[in-house]
Coordinates of C-alpha atoms in Angstrom, one line a residue:
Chain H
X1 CA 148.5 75.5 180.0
X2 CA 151.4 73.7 181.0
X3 CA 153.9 72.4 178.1
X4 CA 156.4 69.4 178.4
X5 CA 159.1 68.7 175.7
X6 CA 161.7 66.5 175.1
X7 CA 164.5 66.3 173.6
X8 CA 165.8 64.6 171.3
X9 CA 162.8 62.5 169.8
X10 CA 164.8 60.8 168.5
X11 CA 168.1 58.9 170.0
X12 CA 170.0 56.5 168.3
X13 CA 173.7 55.2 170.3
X14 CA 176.6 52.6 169.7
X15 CA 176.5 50.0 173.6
X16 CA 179.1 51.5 176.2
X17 CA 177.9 55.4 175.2
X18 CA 176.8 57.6 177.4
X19 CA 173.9 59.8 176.5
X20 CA 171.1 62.3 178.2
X21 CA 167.6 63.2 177.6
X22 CA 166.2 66.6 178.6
X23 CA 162.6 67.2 180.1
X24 CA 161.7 70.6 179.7
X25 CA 158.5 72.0 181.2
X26 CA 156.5 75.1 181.4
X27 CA 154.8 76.0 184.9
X28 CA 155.7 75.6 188.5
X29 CA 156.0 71.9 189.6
X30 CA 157.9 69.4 191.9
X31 CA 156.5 66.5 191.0
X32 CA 157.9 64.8 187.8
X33 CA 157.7 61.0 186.4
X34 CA 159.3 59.4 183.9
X35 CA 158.1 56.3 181.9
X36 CA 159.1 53.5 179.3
X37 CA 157.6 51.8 176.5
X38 CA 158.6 48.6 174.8
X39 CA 157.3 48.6 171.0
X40 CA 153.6 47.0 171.8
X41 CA 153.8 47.5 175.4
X42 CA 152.2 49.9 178.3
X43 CA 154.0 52.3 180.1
X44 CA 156.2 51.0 183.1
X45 CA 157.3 53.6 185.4
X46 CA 160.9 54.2 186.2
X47 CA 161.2 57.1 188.8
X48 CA 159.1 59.7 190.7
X49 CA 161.4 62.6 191.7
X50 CA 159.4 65.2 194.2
X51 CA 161.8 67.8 195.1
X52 CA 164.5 70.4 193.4
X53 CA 167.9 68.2 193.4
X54 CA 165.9 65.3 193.8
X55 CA 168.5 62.0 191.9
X56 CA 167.1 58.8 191.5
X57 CA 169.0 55.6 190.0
X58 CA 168.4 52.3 188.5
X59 CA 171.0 50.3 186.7
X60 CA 172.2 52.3 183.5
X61 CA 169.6 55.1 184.1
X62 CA 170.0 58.0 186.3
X63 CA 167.5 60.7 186.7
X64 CA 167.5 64.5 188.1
X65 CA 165.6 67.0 188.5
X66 CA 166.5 71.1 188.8
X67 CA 162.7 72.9 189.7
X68 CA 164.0 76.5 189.5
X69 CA 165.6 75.6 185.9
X70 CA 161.9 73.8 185.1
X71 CA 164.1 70.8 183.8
X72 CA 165.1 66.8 184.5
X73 CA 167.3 65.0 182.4
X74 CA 167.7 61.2 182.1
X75 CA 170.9 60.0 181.6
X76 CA 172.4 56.7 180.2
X77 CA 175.3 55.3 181.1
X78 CA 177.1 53.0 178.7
X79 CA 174.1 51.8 176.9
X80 CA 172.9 48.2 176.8
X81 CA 170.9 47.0 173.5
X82 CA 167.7 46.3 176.5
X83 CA 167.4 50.3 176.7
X84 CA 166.2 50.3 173.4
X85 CA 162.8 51.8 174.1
X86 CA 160.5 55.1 174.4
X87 CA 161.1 57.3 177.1
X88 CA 158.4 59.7 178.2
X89 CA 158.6 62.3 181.4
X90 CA 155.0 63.6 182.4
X91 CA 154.7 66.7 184.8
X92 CA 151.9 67.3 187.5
X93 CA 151.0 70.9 187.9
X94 CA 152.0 71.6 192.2
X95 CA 149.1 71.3 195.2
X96 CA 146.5 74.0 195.5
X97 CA 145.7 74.9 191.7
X98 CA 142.5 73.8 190.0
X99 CA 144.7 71.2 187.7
X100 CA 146.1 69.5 190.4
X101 CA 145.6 65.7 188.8
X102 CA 146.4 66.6 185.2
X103 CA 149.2 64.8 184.4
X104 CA 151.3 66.2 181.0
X105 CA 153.7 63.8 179.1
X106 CA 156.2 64.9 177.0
X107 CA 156.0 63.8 173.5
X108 CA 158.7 61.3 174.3
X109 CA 162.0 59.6 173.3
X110 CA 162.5 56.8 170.9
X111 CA 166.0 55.3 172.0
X112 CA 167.7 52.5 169.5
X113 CA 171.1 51.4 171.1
X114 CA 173.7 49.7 168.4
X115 CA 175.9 47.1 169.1
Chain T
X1 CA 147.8 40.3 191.6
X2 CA 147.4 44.2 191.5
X3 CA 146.7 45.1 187.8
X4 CA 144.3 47.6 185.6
X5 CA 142.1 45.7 183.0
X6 CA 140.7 47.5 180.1
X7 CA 138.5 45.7 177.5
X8 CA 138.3 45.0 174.8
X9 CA 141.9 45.1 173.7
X10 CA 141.2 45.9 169.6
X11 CA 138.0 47.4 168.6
X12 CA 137.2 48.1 165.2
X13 CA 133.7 49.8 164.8
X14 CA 132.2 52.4 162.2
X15 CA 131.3 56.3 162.6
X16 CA 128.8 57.2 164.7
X17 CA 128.1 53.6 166.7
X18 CA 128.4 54.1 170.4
X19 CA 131.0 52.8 172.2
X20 CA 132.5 52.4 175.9
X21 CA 135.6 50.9 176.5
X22 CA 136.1 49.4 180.0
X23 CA 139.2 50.1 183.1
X24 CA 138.8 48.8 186.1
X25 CA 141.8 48.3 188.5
X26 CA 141.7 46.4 192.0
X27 CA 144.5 48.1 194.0
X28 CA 141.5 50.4 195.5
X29 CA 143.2 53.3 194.3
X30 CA 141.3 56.3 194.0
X31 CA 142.8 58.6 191.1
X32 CA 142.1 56.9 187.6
X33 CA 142.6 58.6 184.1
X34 CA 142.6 57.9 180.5
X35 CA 145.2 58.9 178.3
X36 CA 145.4 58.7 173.9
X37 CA 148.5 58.0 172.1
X38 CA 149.5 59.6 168.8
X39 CA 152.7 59.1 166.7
X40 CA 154.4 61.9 167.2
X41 CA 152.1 63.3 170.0
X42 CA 153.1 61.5 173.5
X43 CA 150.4 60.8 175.1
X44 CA 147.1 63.3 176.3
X45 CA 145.0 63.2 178.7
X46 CA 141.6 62.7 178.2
X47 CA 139.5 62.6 181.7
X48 CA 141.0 62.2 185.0
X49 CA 138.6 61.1 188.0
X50 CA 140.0 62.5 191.7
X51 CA 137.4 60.0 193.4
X52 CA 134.2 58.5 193.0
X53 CA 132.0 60.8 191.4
X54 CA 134.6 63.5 190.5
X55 CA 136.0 63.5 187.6
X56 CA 137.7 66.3 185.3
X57 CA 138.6 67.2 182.2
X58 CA 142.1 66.4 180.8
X59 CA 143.4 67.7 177.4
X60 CA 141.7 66.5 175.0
X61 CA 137.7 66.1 176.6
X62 CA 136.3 66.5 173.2
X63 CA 134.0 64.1 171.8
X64 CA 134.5 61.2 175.2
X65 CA 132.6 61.1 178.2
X66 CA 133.4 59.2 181.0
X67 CA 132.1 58.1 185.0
X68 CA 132.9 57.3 188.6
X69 CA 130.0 55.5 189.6
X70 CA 132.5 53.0 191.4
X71 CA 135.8 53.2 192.8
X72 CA 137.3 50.6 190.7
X73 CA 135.6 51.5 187.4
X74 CA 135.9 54.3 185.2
X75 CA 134.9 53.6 182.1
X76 CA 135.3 55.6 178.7
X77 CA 132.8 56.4 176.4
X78 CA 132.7 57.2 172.8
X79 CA 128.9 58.4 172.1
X80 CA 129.4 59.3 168.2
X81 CA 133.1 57.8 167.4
X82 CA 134.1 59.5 164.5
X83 CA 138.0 58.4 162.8
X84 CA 139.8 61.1 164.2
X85 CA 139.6 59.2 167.2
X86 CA 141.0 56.1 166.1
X87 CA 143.8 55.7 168.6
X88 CA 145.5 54.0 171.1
X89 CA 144.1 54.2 174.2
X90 CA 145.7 53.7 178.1
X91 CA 143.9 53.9 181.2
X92 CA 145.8 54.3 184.6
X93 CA 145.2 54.5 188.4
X94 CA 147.5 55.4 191.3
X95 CA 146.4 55.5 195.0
X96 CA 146.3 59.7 194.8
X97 CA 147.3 62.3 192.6
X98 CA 151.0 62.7 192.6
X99 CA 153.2 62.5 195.6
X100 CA 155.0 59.3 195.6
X101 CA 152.3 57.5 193.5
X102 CA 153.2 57.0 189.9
X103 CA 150.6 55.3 188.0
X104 CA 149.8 52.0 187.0
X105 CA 149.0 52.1 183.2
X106 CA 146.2 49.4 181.6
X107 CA 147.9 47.3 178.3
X108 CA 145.7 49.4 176.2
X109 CA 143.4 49.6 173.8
X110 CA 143.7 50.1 170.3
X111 CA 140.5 51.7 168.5
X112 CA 139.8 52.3 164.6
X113 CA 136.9 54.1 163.9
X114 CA 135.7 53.2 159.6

């Protein structure tokens, strides 16, 4: 059974820090997402990385991902009070196995930024 | 405007009354799923549907059934809700299973079984 976890569940940063949250997961895969929620909100996707080494960046966030380590991180980068939201990564198991569309979430990140 | 629906938005309802709670999306994609969310617990997969009339089990199966009579509906049905399934509850599509396709989540559903 593949297993996603993420930490810290917790996050709480001062604006203009920098700060990263890890993804860890448990079986073979190349094909990671990663999500946020606004209190009250659905989930909005942020990035789709697809390969080992694969970086993808929007604004403040920056995400990576490292398939032989099993692991993508999502940085900040001097923190804006707007991040202040949950941040999830979910994991697809990789082509050919009999899971193939069952998509794992970690149990996500709940980011406050300070001014 | 390209967008997944689910109704109704709040449901309050008692042990035991059967239930379905609606998704439909009109972006003609053809992987859907449904998804609960726990404090604490991310969110789980319930069902996932590759295409019309296939459909799997995700996570947490137990106690929901759903279909894929249609490619843009898949609803979810409680048949005997009980309150550990009081939730909140997200459907999403995507054109396929992974690659490139992220998925496009519903505003969700929040259920309390009495």
């Amino acid at each position: 059974e593949l297993k996603v976890e993420q930490n810290p569940l917790f996050l709480s940063m001062q604006e203009g820090k920098n700060y990263t949250i890890y993804c860890n997961y448990s079986t073979t895969s190349d094909r990671l997402y990663w999500y946020r929620q606004d209190p009250g909100k659905s989930l909005e996707s942020l990035f789709v990385l697809l390969s080992n080494g694969a970086v993808k960046q929007e604004g403040r966030l920056m995400a990576s991902l490292d398939t032989k380590a099993r692991l993508s991180t999502l940085h900040i980068t001097a923190a804006v009070h707007d991040l202040s939201a949950t941040y999830f990564c979910a994991v697809l198991p990789n082509a050919g196995g009999t899971s193939y569309g069952k998509l794992t979430f970690g149990q996500g990140t709940i980011l406050t930024v300070h001014p | 405007e390209a967008q997944v629906t689910q109704n109704p938005r709040y449901l309050i309802t008692v042990t035991g009354k059967k239930l379905t709670v609606t998704c439909s999306q009109n972006m003609n994609h053809e992987y859907m799923s449904w998804y609960r969310q726990d404090p604490g617990l991310g969110l789980r997969q319930i069902y996932y549907s590759m295409n019309v009339e296939v459909t799997d089990k995700g996570d947490v199966p137990e106690g929901y059934k759903v279909s894929r009579k249609e490619k843009r509906n898949f609803p979810l049905i409680l048949e005997s809700p009980s309150p550990n399934q009081t939730s909140l509850y997200f459907c999403a599509s995507s054109p396929i299973a992974g690659g490139r396709n992220t998925q496009y989540f519903g505003p969700g559903t929040r259920l309390t079984v009495l």
